[in-house]
Tab-separated table of C-alpha atoms and ligand atoms in Angstrom:
chain	number	residue	atom	x	y	z
G	192	MET	CA	114.312	104.166	124.138
G	193	SER	CA	118.183	103.473	124.336
G	194	ASN	CA	120.606	105.312	122.484
G	195	PRO	CA	121.676	104.269	118.846
G	196	PRO	CA	122.335	101.811	117.825
G	197	TYR	CA	118.664	100.627	118.691
G	198	ARG	CA	118.222	97.195	119.669
G	199	VAL	CA	116.286	95.111	117.282
G	200	ALA	CA	114.525	91.265	117.772
G	201	LEU	CA	113.137	88.941	115.101
G	202	ASN	CA	110.488	87.040	115.982
G	203	GLY	CA	109.823	84.032	113.478
G	204	TYR	CA	113.093	83.196	111.660
G	205	GLY	CA	111.388	81.842	108.522
G	206	ARG	CA	111.443	82.828	105.228
G	207	ILE	CA	110.947	86.494	105.550
G	208	GLY	CA	112.799	86.831	109.296
G	209	ARG	CA	116.093	85.173	107.579
G	210	CYS	CA	115.997	87.512	104.663
G	211	VAL	CA	115.374	90.346	106.853
G	212	LEU	CA	118.489	89.682	109.149
G	213	ARG	CA	120.404	88.755	105.891
G	214	ALA	CA	119.614	91.964	104.439
G	215	HIS	CA	120.743	93.691	107.233
G	216	TYR	CA	124.113	92.661	106.862
G	217	GLU	CA	124.059	93.134	103.130
G	218	ARG	CA	122.990	96.689	103.361
G	219	GLY	CA	125.943	97.009	105.883
G	220	ALA	CA	124.588	96.280	109.368
G	221	SER	CA	123.375	99.924	109.466
G	222	ALA	CA	125.364	102.238	112.325
G	223	GLU	CA	121.578	102.787	113.396
G	224	PHE	CA	119.968	99.636	114.810
G	225	ARG	CA	121.612	96.329	115.980
G	226	ILE	CA	119.602	92.745	115.380
G	227	VAL	CA	120.398	91.109	118.754
G	228	ALA	CA	118.212	88.406	119.192
G	229	LEU	CA	116.082	86.208	117.819
G	230	ASN	CA	113.035	83.905	118.494
G	231	ASP	CA	111.604	80.774	116.566
G	232	LEU	CA	110.383	77.323	117.104
G	233	ALA	CA	113.246	75.814	115.598
G	234	ASP	CA	116.465	73.995	117.767
G	235	GLN	CA	119.922	76.149	117.281
G	236	ALA	CA	121.645	73.407	114.879
G	237	SER	CA	118.452	74.414	112.516
G	238	VAL	CA	119.087	78.281	112.876
G	239	GLU	CA	122.997	78.054	112.277
G	240	TYR	CA	121.984	75.447	109.071
G	241	LEU	CA	119.363	77.772	107.579
G	242	THR	CA	121.414	81.212	108.207
G	243	ARG	CA	124.583	79.870	106.440
G	244	PHE	CA	122.850	77.562	103.330
G	245	ASP	CA	119.876	78.965	101.600
G	246	SER	CA	118.096	77.671	98.462
G	247	THR	CA	117.227	80.937	97.148
G	248	HIS	CA	119.477	83.472	98.137
G	249	GLY	CA	122.761	81.450	98.375
G	250	ARG	CA	125.519	81.224	101.059
G	251	PHE	CA	125.179	83.928	104.023
G	252	PRO	CA	128.021	86.270	102.824
G	253	GLY	CA	129.689	86.292	105.870
G	254	ALA	CA	130.946	83.730	109.000
G	255	VAL	CA	128.151	82.134	111.320
G	256	ARG	CA	128.448	79.725	113.917
G	257	VAL	CA	126.200	79.008	117.145
G	258	GLU	CA	128.077	79.155	120.469
G	259	GLY	CA	125.741	78.573	123.419
G	260	ASP	CA	122.495	80.528	122.980
G	261	ARG	CA	124.312	82.871	120.467
G	262	LEU	CA	124.281	82.890	116.836
G	263	CYS	CA	127.591	84.762	115.570
G	264	LEU	CA	127.569	86.438	112.528
G	265	ASN	CA	130.623	88.412	111.469
G	266	GLY	CA	131.865	89.097	114.707
G	267	ASP	CA	128.324	90.174	116.129
G	268	ALA	CA	126.472	87.688	118.906
G	269	LEU	CA	122.465	87.520	118.692
G	270	GLN	CA	120.523	85.893	121.605
G	271	VAL	CA	118.856	82.522	120.165
G	272	LEU	CA	115.273	82.128	121.662
G	273	ARG	CA	112.975	79.240	121.611
G	274	VAL	CA	109.999	80.531	123.274
G	275	PRO	CA	106.482	79.997	121.665
G	276	THR	CA	104.417	82.787	123.341
G	277	PRO	CA	105.456	86.575	122.943
G	278	GLU	CA	104.502	86.893	126.886
G	279	ALA	CA	107.164	84.295	127.816
G	280	VAL	CA	110.036	86.391	126.183
G	281	ASP	CA	111.494	89.175	129.014
G	282	TRP	CA	111.960	91.985	125.522
G	283	ALA	CA	112.403	94.204	128.359
G	284	ALA	CA	115.445	92.296	130.000
G	285	LEU	CA	116.791	92.414	126.360
G	286	GLY	CA	116.900	96.149	125.878
G	287	ILE	CA	114.273	95.516	122.485
G	288	ASP	CA	113.598	99.005	121.477
G	289	LEU	CA	111.592	97.194	118.191
G	290	VAL	CA	110.279	93.649	117.688
G	291	LEU	CA	110.165	92.752	114.230
G	292	GLU	CA	107.515	89.922	114.009
G	293	CYS	CA	108.128	87.825	110.975
G	294	SER	CA	106.264	84.504	112.392
G	295	GLY	CA	102.573	85.200	110.805
G	296	VAL	CA	101.058	83.969	113.393
G	297	TYR	CA	99.770	86.981	115.106
G	298	HIS	CA	97.123	88.949	113.193
G	299	SER	CA	95.224	91.341	116.098
G	300	ARG	CA	95.837	94.044	118.084
G	301	ALA	CA	95.017	91.713	121.380
G	302	ASP	CA	98.234	89.516	120.057
G	303	GLY	CA	100.417	93.163	119.696
G	304	GLU	CA	99.741	93.977	122.850
G	305	ARG	CA	101.032	90.326	124.241
G	306	PHE	CA	104.240	91.404	123.138
G	307	LEU	CA	103.549	95.101	124.614
G	308	ARG	CA	102.703	93.817	127.717
G	309	ALA	CA	106.045	91.606	128.254
G	310	GLY	CA	108.345	94.957	127.682
G	311	ALA	CA	108.623	95.290	123.992
G	312	PRO	CA	108.110	98.768	123.298
G	313	ARG	CA	107.111	99.031	119.244
G	314	VAL	CA	105.846	95.700	116.980
G	315	LEU	CA	106.593	96.091	113.241
G	316	PHE	CA	104.175	93.244	111.833
G	317	SER	CA	105.326	91.261	108.607
G	318	GLN	CA	102.054	90.977	107.363
G	319	PRO	CA	98.567	92.884	107.070
G	320	MET	CA	96.633	92.892	109.862
G	321	ALA	CA	93.143	91.664	109.852
G	322	SER	CA	91.623	94.516	110.106
G	323	GLU	CA	93.421	98.344	109.526
G	324	HIS	CA	92.450	98.639	113.513
G	325	ASP	CA	94.607	96.147	114.977
G	326	VAL	CA	97.435	98.230	114.468
G	327	ASP	CA	98.239	102.030	114.706
G	328	ALA	CA	99.534	102.245	111.480
G	329	THR	CA	99.950	100.306	108.019
G	330	ILE	CA	102.883	101.048	105.865
G	331	VAL	CA	104.263	100.861	102.209
G	332	TYR	CA	107.704	102.483	102.305
G	333	GLY	CA	107.987	105.430	99.498
G	334	VAL	CA	103.877	105.953	99.904
G	335	ASN	CA	103.145	106.877	103.416
G	336	GLN	CA	105.932	106.268	105.886
G	337	GLN	CA	105.789	110.126	106.881
G	338	ARG	CA	102.547	109.668	108.646
G	339	LEU	CA	104.440	107.770	111.699
G	340	ALA	CA	104.677	109.962	114.187
G	341	GLY	CA	106.674	108.251	116.473
G	342	ASP	CA	104.138	107.102	119.116
G	343	GLU	CA	103.138	104.343	117.419
G	344	LYS	CA	103.159	100.839	119.093
G	345	LEU	CA	101.809	98.168	116.953
G	346	VAL	CA	102.523	99.033	112.569
G	347	SER	CA	102.205	96.699	109.829
G	348	ASN	CA	104.596	96.418	107.125
G	349	ALA	CA	101.727	95.540	104.697
G	350	SER	CA	102.004	92.858	102.314
G	351	CYS	CA	104.556	92.068	99.287
G	352	THR	CA	101.578	92.498	96.799
G	353	THR	CA	100.500	95.866	98.261
G	354	ASN	CA	104.256	96.825	98.387
G	355	CYS	CA	104.715	96.221	94.857
G	356	SER	CA	100.785	97.507	93.407
G	357	VAL	CA	100.513	100.377	95.679
G	358	PRO	CA	103.082	102.717	94.512
G	359	LEU	CA	102.319	101.833	90.899
G	360	LEU	CA	98.508	102.420	91.260
G	361	LYS	CA	99.097	105.780	92.891
G	362	LEU	CA	101.223	107.203	90.443
G	363	LEU	CA	98.809	106.452	87.529
G	364	ASN	CA	96.057	107.388	89.622
G	365	GLU	CA	97.391	110.803	89.794
G	366	ALA	CA	98.701	111.052	86.648
G	367	ILE	CA	95.813	109.442	84.274
G	368	GLY	CA	93.247	108.836	86.389
G	369	LEU	CA	91.951	105.332	87.110
G	370	GLU	CA	87.798	104.572	87.192
G	371	TYR	CA	88.462	100.169	88.005
G	372	ILE	CA	91.410	97.862	88.732
G	373	SER	CA	91.932	93.997	88.306
G	374	ILE	CA	94.894	92.717	89.308
G	375	THR	CA	96.042	88.900	89.386
G	376	THR	CA	99.181	87.771	91.538
G	377	ILE	CA	101.216	85.160	89.884
G	378	HIS	CA	102.988	84.199	93.535
G	379	SER	CA	105.597	81.776	94.047
G	380	ALA	CA	105.058	78.959	96.271
G	381	MET	CA	105.300	79.774	100.085
G	382	ASN	CA	106.028	76.975	103.304
G	383	ASP	CA	102.221	77.491	103.870
G	384	GLN	CA	101.805	74.724	101.175
G	385	PRO	CA	102.586	71.499	101.256
G	386	VAL	CA	105.450	69.579	99.214
G	387	ILE	CA	102.897	66.685	98.655
G	388	ASP	CA	98.912	66.927	99.325
G	389	ALA	CA	98.640	67.239	102.532
G	390	TYR	CA	95.785	68.292	105.094
G	391	HIS	CA	97.109	71.787	105.994
G	392	HIS	CA	94.700	74.820	105.538
G	393	GLU	CA	91.430	76.246	106.016
G	394	ASP	CA	91.787	76.898	102.045
G	395	LEU	CA	91.454	73.608	100.829
G	396	ARG	CA	93.678	74.557	97.327
G	397	ARG	CA	96.239	74.933	99.950
G	398	THR	CA	96.313	71.402	100.583
G	399	ARG	CA	97.961	70.901	97.512
G	400	SER	CA	101.341	69.900	96.504
G	401	ALA	CA	102.544	73.415	95.408
G	402	PHE	CA	105.146	71.876	92.725
G	403	GLN	CA	102.522	70.019	90.964
G	404	SER	CA	100.197	72.869	89.484
G	405	VAL	CA	99.176	76.379	89.443
G	406	ILE	CA	96.618	77.312	92.832
G	407	PRO	CA	94.103	79.736	93.132
G	408	VAL	CA	94.361	80.999	96.150
G	409	SER	CA	92.518	83.518	98.553
G	410	THR	CA	93.649	87.007	98.545
G	411	GLY	CA	92.973	90.493	100.448
G	412	LEU	CA	95.206	92.384	98.241
G	413	ALA	CA	91.843	94.534	96.974
G	414	ARG	CA	91.028	95.310	100.943
G	415	GLY	CA	94.923	95.912	101.780
G	416	ILE	CA	95.302	98.561	98.359
G	417	GLU	CA	91.927	99.996	99.895
G	418	ARG	CA	93.826	100.740	102.879
G	419	LEU	CA	96.661	102.774	101.555
G	420	LEU	CA	94.768	104.403	98.817
G	421	PRO	CA	91.055	104.861	100.097
G	422	GLU	CA	89.761	107.298	96.973
G	423	LEU	CA	89.991	103.651	95.399
G	424	SER	CA	87.572	102.160	97.152
G	425	GLY	CA	85.035	99.844	95.798
G	426	ARG	CA	86.925	99.893	92.584
G	427	ILE	CA	89.172	97.050	92.807
G	428	GLN	CA	89.484	93.057	92.430
G	429	ALA	CA	92.187	90.965	92.977
G	430	LYS	CA	92.652	87.428	92.968
G	431	ALA	CA	96.069	85.058	93.063
G	432	VAL	CA	97.586	81.961	91.785
G	433	ARG	CA	100.522	80.366	93.257
G	434	VAL	CA	102.850	78.904	90.662
G	435	PRO	CA	105.682	76.339	91.469
G	436	THR	CA	108.690	78.518	91.776
G	437	LEU	CA	110.782	78.796	94.661
G	438	ASN	CA	110.860	82.871	94.762
G	439	VAL	CA	109.564	86.241	92.589
G	440	SER	CA	106.514	86.731	91.799
G	441	CYS	CA	104.550	89.999	89.538
G	442	LEU	CA	100.966	90.965	89.116
G	443	ASP	CA	99.146	91.721	86.000
G	444	ILE	CA	97.472	94.865	86.606
G	445	THR	CA	94.267	95.440	84.444
G	446	LEU	CA	93.224	98.769	84.861
G	447	GLN	CA	90.245	101.392	83.284
G	448	THR	CA	91.715	104.733	82.880
G	449	ALA	CA	89.766	107.832	83.354
G	450	ARG	CA	90.751	109.428	80.019
G	451	ASP	CA	92.417	108.001	76.912
G	452	THR	CA	95.652	107.125	77.269
G	453	SER	CA	98.607	105.262	75.524
G	454	ALA	CA	101.002	102.252	76.613
G	455	GLU	CA	103.811	105.128	75.797
G	456	GLU	CA	102.481	107.550	78.117
G	457	VAL	CA	101.967	104.823	80.911
G	458	ASN	CA	105.599	103.786	80.735
G	459	ARG	CA	107.141	107.089	80.605
G	460	VAL	CA	105.048	108.004	84.038
G	461	LEU	CA	106.427	105.152	85.482
G	462	ARG	CA	109.982	105.173	84.070
G	463	ARG	CA	110.107	108.617	84.874
G	464	ALA	CA	109.358	107.760	88.884
G	465	ALA	CA	111.776	105.032	88.590
G	466	GLU	CA	114.564	107.277	87.788
G	467	GLN	CA	113.446	110.273	90.027
G	468	GLY	CA	111.696	111.608	93.044
G	469	PRO	CA	110.660	109.473	96.119
G	470	LEU	CA	110.445	105.883	94.443
G	471	GLN	CA	113.620	106.132	93.630
G	472	GLY	CA	115.613	102.592	94.507
G	473	LEU	CA	111.905	101.412	95.208
G	474	LEU	CA	110.470	100.981	91.966
G	475	ASP	CA	112.617	100.167	88.950
G	476	TYR	CA	111.812	99.961	85.401
G	477	THR	CA	113.017	97.363	82.474
G	478	GLU	CA	111.970	97.000	78.577
G	479	LEU	CA	114.578	93.747	78.585
G	480	PRO	CA	113.388	90.227	77.719
G	481	HIS	CA	113.262	88.842	81.382
G	482	ALA	CA	112.203	85.861	83.198
G	483	SER	CA	111.478	85.713	86.731
G	484	CYS	CA	114.384	84.120	88.400
G	485	ASP	CA	116.322	87.593	86.799
G	486	PHE	CA	114.590	89.279	90.045
G	487	ASN	CA	115.817	86.798	92.392
G	488	HIS	CA	117.180	88.998	95.608
G	489	ASP	CA	116.172	92.223	93.722
G	490	PRO	CA	116.001	94.767	96.522
G	491	HIS	CA	113.136	96.834	94.724
G	492	SER	CA	109.264	96.867	95.901
G	493	ALA	CA	108.138	96.685	92.033
G	494	ILE	CA	109.506	96.205	88.831
G	495	VAL	CA	107.726	97.579	86.003
G	496	ASP	CA	108.037	95.542	82.587
G	497	GLY	CA	107.425	97.883	80.237
G	498	SER	CA	107.618	95.818	76.951
G	499	GLN	CA	104.534	94.101	78.628
G	500	THR	CA	102.222	97.514	79.084
G	501	ARG	CA	99.194	96.469	76.513
G	502	VAL	CA	96.481	99.578	75.923
G	503	SER	CA	93.614	98.882	74.588
G	504	GLY	CA	90.164	100.909	74.076
G	505	PRO	CA	92.178	103.019	74.624
G	506	ARG	CA	91.618	103.194	78.423
G	507	LEU	CA	91.843	99.465	79.282
G	508	VAL	CA	95.620	99.245	80.276
G	509	ASN	CA	97.395	96.328	81.104
G	510	LEU	CA	100.816	96.183	83.088
G	511	LEU	CA	103.242	93.609	84.774
G	512	ALA	CA	105.043	94.509	87.427
G	513	TRP	CA	107.794	91.829	89.289
G	514	PHE	CA	108.758	91.647	92.614
G	515	ASP	CA	110.942	89.430	95.084
G	516	ASN	CA	108.615	88.575	97.333
G	517	GLU	CA	111.278	87.614	99.846
G	518	TRP	CA	113.689	89.589	99.467
G	519	GLY	CA	112.058	93.072	98.441
G	520	PHE	CA	109.557	93.084	101.204
G	521	ALA	CA	112.238	92.024	103.640
G	522	ASN	CA	114.461	95.176	102.686
G	523	ARG	CA	111.166	97.190	103.138
G	524	MET	CA	110.631	96.012	106.708
G	525	LEU	CA	114.141	97.135	107.495
G	526	ASP	CA	113.478	100.704	105.410
G	527	VAL	CA	109.867	100.999	107.828
G	528	ALA	CA	112.001	99.913	111.324
G	529	SER	CA	115.252	102.500	110.148
G	530	HIS	CA	112.808	105.158	109.783
G	531	TRP	CA	110.228	104.590	112.253
G	532	LEU	CA	113.056	104.605	115.088
G	533	SER	CA	114.932	107.616	113.909
G	534	VAL	CA	110.823	109.406	114.643
G	535	ALA	CA	110.348	107.836	117.655
G	536	ALA	CA	113.808	109.086	119.034
G	537	ALA	CA	113.503	112.647	117.529
G	538	ARG	CA	110.084	112.792	119.496
G	539	GLN	CA	111.775	112.359	122.982
K	1760	LIG	N1	107.246	84.201	102.354
K	1760	LIG	C1	106.747	85.540	101.581
K	1760	LIG	O1	107.216	85.803	100.044
K	1760	LIG	C2	106.485	86.709	102.280
K	1760	LIG	C3	106.318	87.948	101.467
K	1760	LIG	C4	105.532	88.850	102.467
K	1760	LIG	C5	105.098	88.853	103.856
K	1760	LIG	N2	105.540	87.828	104.342
K	1760	LIG	C6	104.568	87.422	105.755
K	1760	LIG	O2	105.256	87.090	106.204
K	1760	LIG	C7	104.725	85.941	107.402
K	1760	LIG	C8	106.112	85.147	107.526
K	1760	LIG	O3	105.921	84.339	106.073
K	1760	LIG	P1	107.434	83.206	105.781
K	1760	LIG	O4	107.149	82.887	104.698
K	1760	LIG	O5	108.564	83.899	106.535
K	1760	LIG	O6	106.913	82.039	106.642
K	1760	LIG	P2	107.721	81.004	107.478
K	1760	LIG	O7	108.696	80.504	106.272
K	1760	LIG	O8	106.744	79.860	107.537
K	1760	LIG	O9	108.347	81.426	108.607
K	1760	LIG	C9	107.706	81.749	109.700
K	1760	LIG	C10	108.568	81.028	111.096
K	1760	LIG	O10	108.080	81.638	112.424
K	1760	LIG	C11	107.548	80.327	112.942
K	1760	LIG	N3	107.083	80.568	114.051
K	1760	LIG	C12	105.952	79.804	113.959
K	1760	LIG	N4	105.222	80.183	115.275
K	1760	LIG	C13	106.102	80.636	116.005
K	1760	LIG	C14	105.665	81.409	117.515
K	1760	LIG	N5	104.847	81.591	118.055
K	1760	LIG	N6	106.980	82.124	117.675
K	1760	LIG	C15	108.100	82.359	116.864
K	1760	LIG	N7	108.276	81.776	115.650
K	1760	LIG	C16	107.534	81.330	115.384
K	1760	LIG	C17	107.937	79.260	111.893
K	1760	LIG	O11	108.250	77.911	112.716
K	1760	LIG	P3	107.851	76.500	112.047
K	1760	LIG	O12	107.913	76.250	110.254
K	1760	LIG	O13	108.519	75.734	113.047
K	1760	LIG	O14	106.198	76.633	112.012
K	1760	LIG	C18	109.299	79.875	110.873
K	1760	LIG	O15	110.167	79.389	111.103
K	1760	LIG	C19	103.698	85.579	106.688
K	1760	LIG	O16	102.481	86.360	107.305
K	1760	LIG	C20	103.498	85.986	105.449
K	1760	LIG	O17	102.291	86.741	105.091
K	1760	LIG	C21	105.720	86.456	103.734
């Protein structure tokens, strides 16, 4: 491992890859690590253009230009690669300490090992892997980053929905006790949906125009939560719908609690955790009359909308939690990267 600042590369420079780079700069380009290279299938003119202009998050806050094979940002020069397979990149020659894998096309340990064999010492994936055994750890920052010992090679940053739900479920399970959980994700459109109907995906509904319909899609959220909170295994169901908005999603969470409770108690637990303790800055709480676009560019993993908490029964709780599926998750990629690199360095 090199000395700080550590050298980080992005593989896949789409919605998440670009948000990670931009969040790195908006957070003040941490002294701990530098993003020194990015790899995507796109040409350099497109890389420059999509870095400078973004329909969702606005213009890049700083100077952007391409010089040869470099993307120059605020005086830094990042090497731009256009290589379709991880083994064709000489990560060792680039001196990379960590690859942030944001293409979404690699799902298995065998895929991850292709990066390692090409000289990348560590890979952080921007999605849950096919099975928990495909990585050395799946991390939801604020909940279990302490389990990183520094010797891991492949780590997953889970999903945006797992990052939103797990902190809330853990808090409420510890404070009140949870019997059964049912979650509906209401998610903005993504690049795996076409603008107009097209042959596109093994999930037939994802062949339909993203901007014409509310579209039920498959989700692995229940499995993702069970990986982080095994004490809830077998008691979670989830479904998801995509809606025709560009960004910001929410979870509609229904909980059967182990004892009687009230909306006031549920909100008190969640508001306190947002105000103090390890989830501060990751969890937020509001009772203002918001709409989804108010949370565009919000770095929290979850924003509980306390005005929407309902309790009936009195053991049936219904909650609404917002999240910027791009920006919140990209910030967690940076948090996990930073923490992992520091524990890996301390171990040496
Ligand atoms: N968007 C979200 O809200 C969100 C939130 C959390 C997690 N995620 C996860 O993050 C991953 C990426 O999602 P995204 O929304 O950022 O997707 P995206 O916008 O489609 O970005 C993926 C990028 O990777 C590129 N790419 C494809 N194959 C590649 C390869 N072999 N090598 C290098 N680059 C390659 C794509 O190029 P082409 O377009 O030319 O194929 C595209 O630019 C997915 O696993 C997704 O589930 C997404």
